[in-house]
Amino acid sequence: MGKIPPCLGVQTGNRNMLLGCFFIALVGIVLSAARVNGADPETAFTIRSFSVEGNTLFPGVVLQEVLKEHLGPKKTAADVEKARNALEKYYHDRGYPAVLVNIPEQTVQEGTIRLQVIESKIGRIRVTGNRFVTEGKILEGLPSLAPGKVLYVPDVQRDLERINRGQDIRVSPVLSPGREPGTTDVDIKVEDKFPLHGSLELNNRGTHDTTDLRLNALLGYYNLWQRDHAFSVQYQMSPQDLDEVKALAFSYTLPNPWNVDHQVALYGILSDSETAFGAGFQTVGKGQIYGLRYVLPLPPYELYFHNLTLG
């Protein structure tokens, strides 16, 4: 009987991605006894072919290639178990850790061994812990865990990276045996925060020909319409001389309609300043600036996320 590891590791290119947030315990799946009838465990027989049942994920010829080294004369029940292990490992190594391979009870006829592939599908899915992000929004961001799908680690990893990119939400799925045979239930554990953030800062970043102090205020809301839209506004002034620096900046960011992994940012600056005036603002004089930026996420490194901004 196949076993599911508690952590999922998948090689993608040269990068190993661990889904440590998964705790897989499919002990509730009951499989037939893995034995071949009519033979003592040490009795030798010839294996001329394998019949793989239940597979929908890979072409049959690919699986036969995996199993071909286990063909031949003078085979025993232990060799059949090695073939089963090799086939199950093939699925797991390619991102399908919930797939099990069983040796159904059988009598060897004409040298053909039957192997049964059980592609456990997602059954019930439940979202808990969310307060400010709706259940529908969370499920929309995890299409790889939709009911009826076979668990595929690279897709799950991609969805988790995208949804956890937000500063106010952390999502981790926990898998358990399904209520229905051949299914895996998913509990989506959510930790979220109110997406309104603000800051007020007083610093001494003035230039040599202006007063020293700068007062910065920032206010932003980062989940408008439950669609990952963000709006922020920033104001900066020189409290010691109100005529030196007065600037208002705003930005509106939304997911790219044709690629939700990318973002489009609209921004503007309204200024009345006698000098370049610090963090977030690089303009001199009185005027207005408007612009458009395109933000592309770069591959994450461990717990760090990076973006490339164009514009």
Coordinates of C-alpha atoms in Angstrom, one line a residue:
M1 CA 0.0 0.0 0.0
G2 CA 1.3 3.4 -0.9
K3 CA 2.0 6.1 1.7
I4 CA 1.8 9.8 1.4
P5 CA 4.7 11.9 2.8
P6 CA 3.8 14.6 5.4
C7 CA 5.6 17.3 3.3
L8 CA 5.5 17.6 -0.4
G9 CA 8.7 18.3 -2.3
V10 CA 8.7 18.9 -6.1
Q11 CA 11.7 19.6 -8.3
T12 CA 10.9 22.4 -10.7
G13 CA 13.9 23.2 -12.8
N14 CA 16.7 23.6 -10.4
R15 CA 14.5 24.8 -7.5
N16 CA 13.1 22.6 -4.8
M17 CA 9.7 23.8 -3.5
L18 CA 8.5 22.4 -0.2
L19 CA 4.8 22.8 0.7
G20 CA 5.5 22.6 4.4
C21 CA 2.0 23.9 5.1
F22 CA 0.5 20.6 4.0
F23 CA -0.2 17.8 6.4
I24 CA -1.3 14.8 4.4
A25 CA -2.8 11.9 6.3
L26 CA -4.7 9.7 4.0
V27 CA -4.8 6.8 6.4
G28 CA -8.5 6.6 5.8
I29 CA -8.1 5.2 2.3
V30 CA -8.7 1.5 2.3
L31 CA -7.0 -0.5 -0.5
S32 CA -7.2 -4.2 -1.4
A33 CA -4.5 -6.4 0.0
A34 CA -1.4 -6.3 -2.2
R35 CA -1.0 -10.0 -3.0
V36 CA -0.9 -12.3 -6.0
N37 CA -3.1 -15.4 -5.5
G38 CA -2.0 -18.9 -6.1
A39 CA 1.7 -18.4 -5.3
D40 CA 4.0 -18.6 -2.3
P41 CA 5.9 -15.3 -1.8
E42 CA 9.0 -17.1 -3.0
T43 CA 7.4 -18.9 -5.9
A44 CA 8.9 -17.6 -9.2
F45 CA 6.8 -16.8 -12.2
T46 CA 7.2 -14.8 -15.5
I47 CA 5.9 -11.3 -15.9
R48 CA 5.3 -10.5 -19.6
S49 CA 3.2 -7.4 -19.2
F50 CA 1.6 -5.0 -16.7
S51 CA -2.0 -3.8 -17.0
V52 CA -2.4 -0.4 -15.4
E53 CA -6.0 0.5 -14.5
G54 CA -7.4 3.9 -13.4
N55 CA -4.7 6.1 -14.9
T56 CA -5.8 9.4 -16.6
L57 CA -2.8 11.6 -16.0
F58 CA -0.1 10.1 -18.2
P59 CA 0.0 8.3 -21.5
G60 CA -0.1 4.5 -21.1
V61 CA 3.2 4.1 -23.0
V62 CA 5.0 6.3 -20.5
L63 CA 3.9 4.1 -17.6
Q64 CA 4.8 1.0 -19.5
E65 CA 8.3 2.5 -19.9
V66 CA 8.5 2.9 -16.1
L67 CA 7.5 -0.7 -15.6
K68 CA 9.5 -2.4 -18.3
E69 CA 12.6 -3.1 -16.2
H70 CA 10.3 -5.3 -13.9
L71 CA 9.4 -7.6 -16.8
G72 CA 11.0 -11.0 -17.2
P73 CA 11.2 -14.6 -15.9
K74 CA 11.8 -15.8 -12.3
K75 CA 9.9 -13.0 -10.7
T76 CA 8.3 -13.2 -7.2
A77 CA 5.7 -11.2 -5.3
A78 CA 8.6 -9.0 -4.0
D79 CA 9.3 -8.0 -7.7
V80 CA 5.6 -7.1 -8.1
E81 CA 5.9 -4.8 -5.1
K82 CA 9.0 -3.2 -6.5
A83 CA 7.0 -2.4 -9.7
R84 CA 4.2 -1.0 -7.7
N85 CA 6.6 1.2 -5.7
A86 CA 8.3 2.4 -9.0
L87 CA 5.0 3.4 -10.5
E88 CA 3.8 5.2 -7.4
K89 CA 7.1 7.0 -7.1
Y90 CA 6.8 8.2 -10.7
Y91 CA 3.5 9.9 -9.8
H92 CA 4.9 11.4 -6.6
D93 CA 8.0 12.7 -8.2
R94 CA 6.0 14.5 -10.9
G95 CA 3.8 16.4 -8.5
Y96 CA 0.9 14.0 -7.7
P97 CA 1.5 13.0 -4.0
A98 CA -2.1 11.9 -3.4
V99 CA -2.0 9.2 -6.1
L100 CA -1.7 5.7 -4.8
V101 CA -0.9 2.4 -6.6
N102 CA -2.5 -0.8 -5.4
I103 CA -1.9 -4.4 -6.3
P104 CA -5.5 -5.8 -6.5
E105 CA -6.1 -9.4 -5.5
Q106 CA -5.5 -11.5 -8.6
T107 CA -4.3 -14.7 -10.2
V108 CA -1.5 -14.3 -12.7
Q109 CA -2.8 -15.3 -16.1
E110 CA -0.6 -15.4 -19.2
G111 CA 2.1 -13.4 -17.3
T112 CA 0.0 -10.2 -16.9
I113 CA 0.1 -8.3 -13.6
R114 CA -2.7 -5.8 -12.9
L115 CA -1.8 -2.6 -11.1
Q116 CA -4.6 -0.2 -9.9
V117 CA -4.0 3.5 -9.9
I118 CA -6.1 5.5 -7.4
E119 CA -6.1 9.2 -8.4
S120 CA -7.5 10.7 -5.2
K121 CA -9.5 13.8 -6.0
I122 CA -10.3 16.9 -4.0
G123 CA -13.6 16.3 -2.1
R124 CA -15.1 18.8 0.4
I125 CA -13.3 22.1 0.8
R126 CA -13.8 24.4 3.8
V127 CA -12.5 27.9 4.6
T128 CA -11.9 28.9 8.2
G129 CA -10.4 31.8 10.0
N130 CA -11.1 34.5 7.4
R131 CA -12.6 37.8 8.7
F132 CA -12.0 40.4 6.1
V133 CA -11.5 38.4 2.9
T134 CA -14.6 36.6 1.6
E135 CA -14.7 32.8 1.2
G136 CA -15.4 33.2 -2.5
K137 CA -12.4 35.4 -3.0
I138 CA -10.1 32.8 -1.3
L139 CA -11.5 29.9 -3.3
E140 CA -11.2 31.9 -6.5
G141 CA -7.5 32.3 -5.7
L142 CA -7.0 28.6 -5.3
P143 CA -8.3 26.9 -8.4
S144 CA -5.9 24.0 -8.0
L145 CA -7.8 22.9 -4.9
A146 CA -11.2 23.0 -6.5
P147 CA -13.5 19.9 -5.8
G148 CA -13.0 17.1 -8.3
K149 CA -9.4 18.0 -9.2
V150 CA -6.4 15.8 -8.6
L151 CA -3.9 17.4 -6.3
Y152 CA -1.0 18.7 -8.4
V153 CA 1.8 20.3 -6.3
P154 CA 3.2 22.8 -8.9
D155 CA -0.3 24.3 -9.4
V156 CA -0.9 24.5 -5.7
Q157 CA 2.5 26.1 -5.1
R158 CA 1.8 28.7 -7.7
D159 CA -1.7 29.5 -6.3
L160 CA -0.3 29.8 -2.7
E161 CA 2.5 32.1 -3.8
R162 CA 0.0 34.4 -5.5
I163 CA -2.6 34.6 -2.7
N164 CA 0.1 34.9 0.0
R165 CA 1.7 37.8 -1.8
G166 CA -0.8 40.1 -0.2
Q167 CA 0.5 41.8 3.0
D168 CA -2.7 41.1 4.9
I169 CA -3.4 37.4 4.3
R170 CA -1.7 34.1 4.9
V171 CA -3.4 30.9 3.6
S172 CA -2.4 27.3 4.3
P173 CA -4.3 24.2 3.2
V174 CA -4.6 21.1 5.4
L175 CA -5.5 17.8 3.8
S176 CA -7.3 14.9 5.4
P177 CA -9.1 11.7 4.2
G178 CA -12.3 12.5 2.4
R179 CA -15.7 11.5 3.5
E180 CA -16.2 9.8 0.1
P181 CA -13.9 6.9 -0.9
G182 CA -11.0 8.1 -3.1
T183 CA -11.3 11.7 -2.1
T184 CA -9.2 14.2 -0.1
D185 CA -10.9 16.9 1.9
V186 CA -9.2 20.3 2.3
D187 CA -9.4 22.8 5.1
I188 CA -8.2 26.2 4.1
K189 CA -6.7 27.9 7.2
V190 CA -6.7 31.7 6.9
E191 CA -5.1 34.5 8.9
D192 CA -6.1 37.9 7.6
K193 CA -5.9 41.5 8.8
F194 CA -8.0 44.6 8.1
P195 CA -6.5 45.9 4.8
L196 CA -6.5 49.6 5.8
H197 CA -3.0 50.9 6.7
G198 CA -1.7 54.3 7.6
S199 CA 1.5 55.9 8.8
L200 CA 2.7 59.3 10.1
E201 CA 6.3 60.2 10.1
L202 CA 8.3 63.2 11.1
N203 CA 12.0 63.2 10.0
N204 CA 14.9 65.6 9.4
R205 CA 15.5 64.8 5.7
G206 CA 15.5 68.4 4.6
T207 CA 18.1 69.6 2.1
H208 CA 21.0 72.0 2.9
D209 CA 19.0 75.1 1.6
T210 CA 15.7 74.3 3.3
T211 CA 14.3 73.7 6.8
D212 CA 15.2 70.3 8.3
L213 CA 11.8 68.7 9.2
R214 CA 9.5 66.8 6.9
L215 CA 6.1 65.5 7.8
N216 CA 4.8 62.5 5.8
A217 CA 1.3 60.9 6.0
L218 CA 0.3 57.8 4.2
L219 CA -3.1 56.0 4.0
G220 CA -3.9 53.0 1.9
Y221 CA -6.6 50.4 1.5
Y222 CA -5.4 47.1 -0.1
N223 CA -8.4 45.0 -1.0
L224 CA -11.0 47.2 -2.6
W225 CA -14.1 45.5 -3.9
Q226 CA -12.6 42.1 -2.7
R227 CA -10.7 42.2 -6.1
D228 CA -7.1 42.9 -4.9
H229 CA -7.4 46.5 -6.0
A230 CA -5.4 48.9 -3.9
F231 CA -5.6 52.7 -3.4
S232 CA -3.1 54.8 -1.4
V233 CA -2.6 58.5 -0.9
Q234 CA 0.5 60.2 0.5
Y235 CA 1.0 63.8 1.7
Q236 CA 4.3 65.5 2.5
M237 CA 4.9 68.9 3.9
S238 CA 7.6 71.0 5.6
P239 CA 6.1 72.0 9.0
Q240 CA 8.7 74.7 9.7
D241 CA 7.9 76.5 6.5
L242 CA 4.7 75.6 4.7
D243 CA 5.8 77.3 1.5
E244 CA 8.8 75.1 1.0
V245 CA 7.2 71.6 0.4
K246 CA 3.6 70.7 -0.3
A247 CA 3.0 67.5 -2.2
L248 CA 0.2 65.0 -2.7
A249 CA 0.7 61.6 -4.3
F250 CA -1.8 58.8 -5.0
S251 CA -1.8 55.4 -6.7
Y252 CA -4.3 52.9 -7.8
T253 CA -3.1 49.3 -8.4
L254 CA -5.1 46.4 -9.9
P255 CA -4.4 43.0 -11.3
N256 CA -3.8 42.7 -15.0
P257 CA -7.1 41.6 -16.6
W258 CA -5.3 39.1 -18.9
N259 CA -2.7 37.9 -16.4
V260 CA -3.6 38.1 -12.7
D261 CA 0.0 37.5 -11.7
H262 CA 0.9 40.9 -13.1
Q263 CA -0.3 44.3 -11.9
V264 CA -1.0 47.7 -13.4
A265 CA -0.4 50.8 -11.3
L266 CA -1.8 54.3 -12.0
Y267 CA -0.2 57.1 -10.1
G268 CA -0.2 60.9 -9.9
I269 CA 1.7 63.6 -8.0
L270 CA 0.5 67.2 -7.3
S271 CA 3.3 69.3 -6.0
D272 CA 4.2 72.8 -5.0
S273 CA 7.8 72.7 -3.9
E274 CA 10.9 74.8 -3.9
T275 CA 13.2 71.7 -3.7
A276 CA 13.3 68.0 -4.3
F277 CA 11.7 66.7 -1.2
G278 CA 12.5 63.2 -0.1
A279 CA 11.3 59.7 -0.1
G280 CA 8.4 58.9 -2.5
F281 CA 8.7 62.3 -4.3
Q282 CA 11.4 63.4 -6.7
T283 CA 10.1 66.6 -8.3
V284 CA 10.8 70.4 -8.0
G285 CA 8.4 73.3 -8.6
K286 CA 4.7 73.5 -9.0
G287 CA 3.0 71.0 -11.3
Q288 CA 1.3 67.7 -11.9
I289 CA 2.7 64.3 -12.9
Y290 CA 0.7 61.3 -14.0
G291 CA 1.9 57.9 -15.0
L292 CA 1.3 54.2 -15.6
R293 CA 3.5 51.3 -14.4
Y294 CA 3.5 47.6 -15.1
V295 CA 4.6 45.3 -12.3
L296 CA 5.9 41.8 -12.9
P297 CA 6.5 39.4 -10.0
L298 CA 9.9 37.6 -10.1
P299 CA 10.3 34.0 -8.9
P300 CA 10.3 33.9 -5.1
Y301 CA 13.4 33.0 -3.2
E302 CA 12.7 31.2 0.1
L303 CA 10.4 33.6 2.0
Y304 CA 11.2 36.7 -0.2
F305 CA 9.1 38.1 -3.0
H306 CA 10.5 40.5 -5.6
N307 CA 8.9 42.5 -8.4
L308 CA 10.1 44.2 -11.6
T309 CA 8.5 47.5 -12.3
L310 CA 8.3 49.0 -15.8
G311 CA 7.3 52.6 -16.3

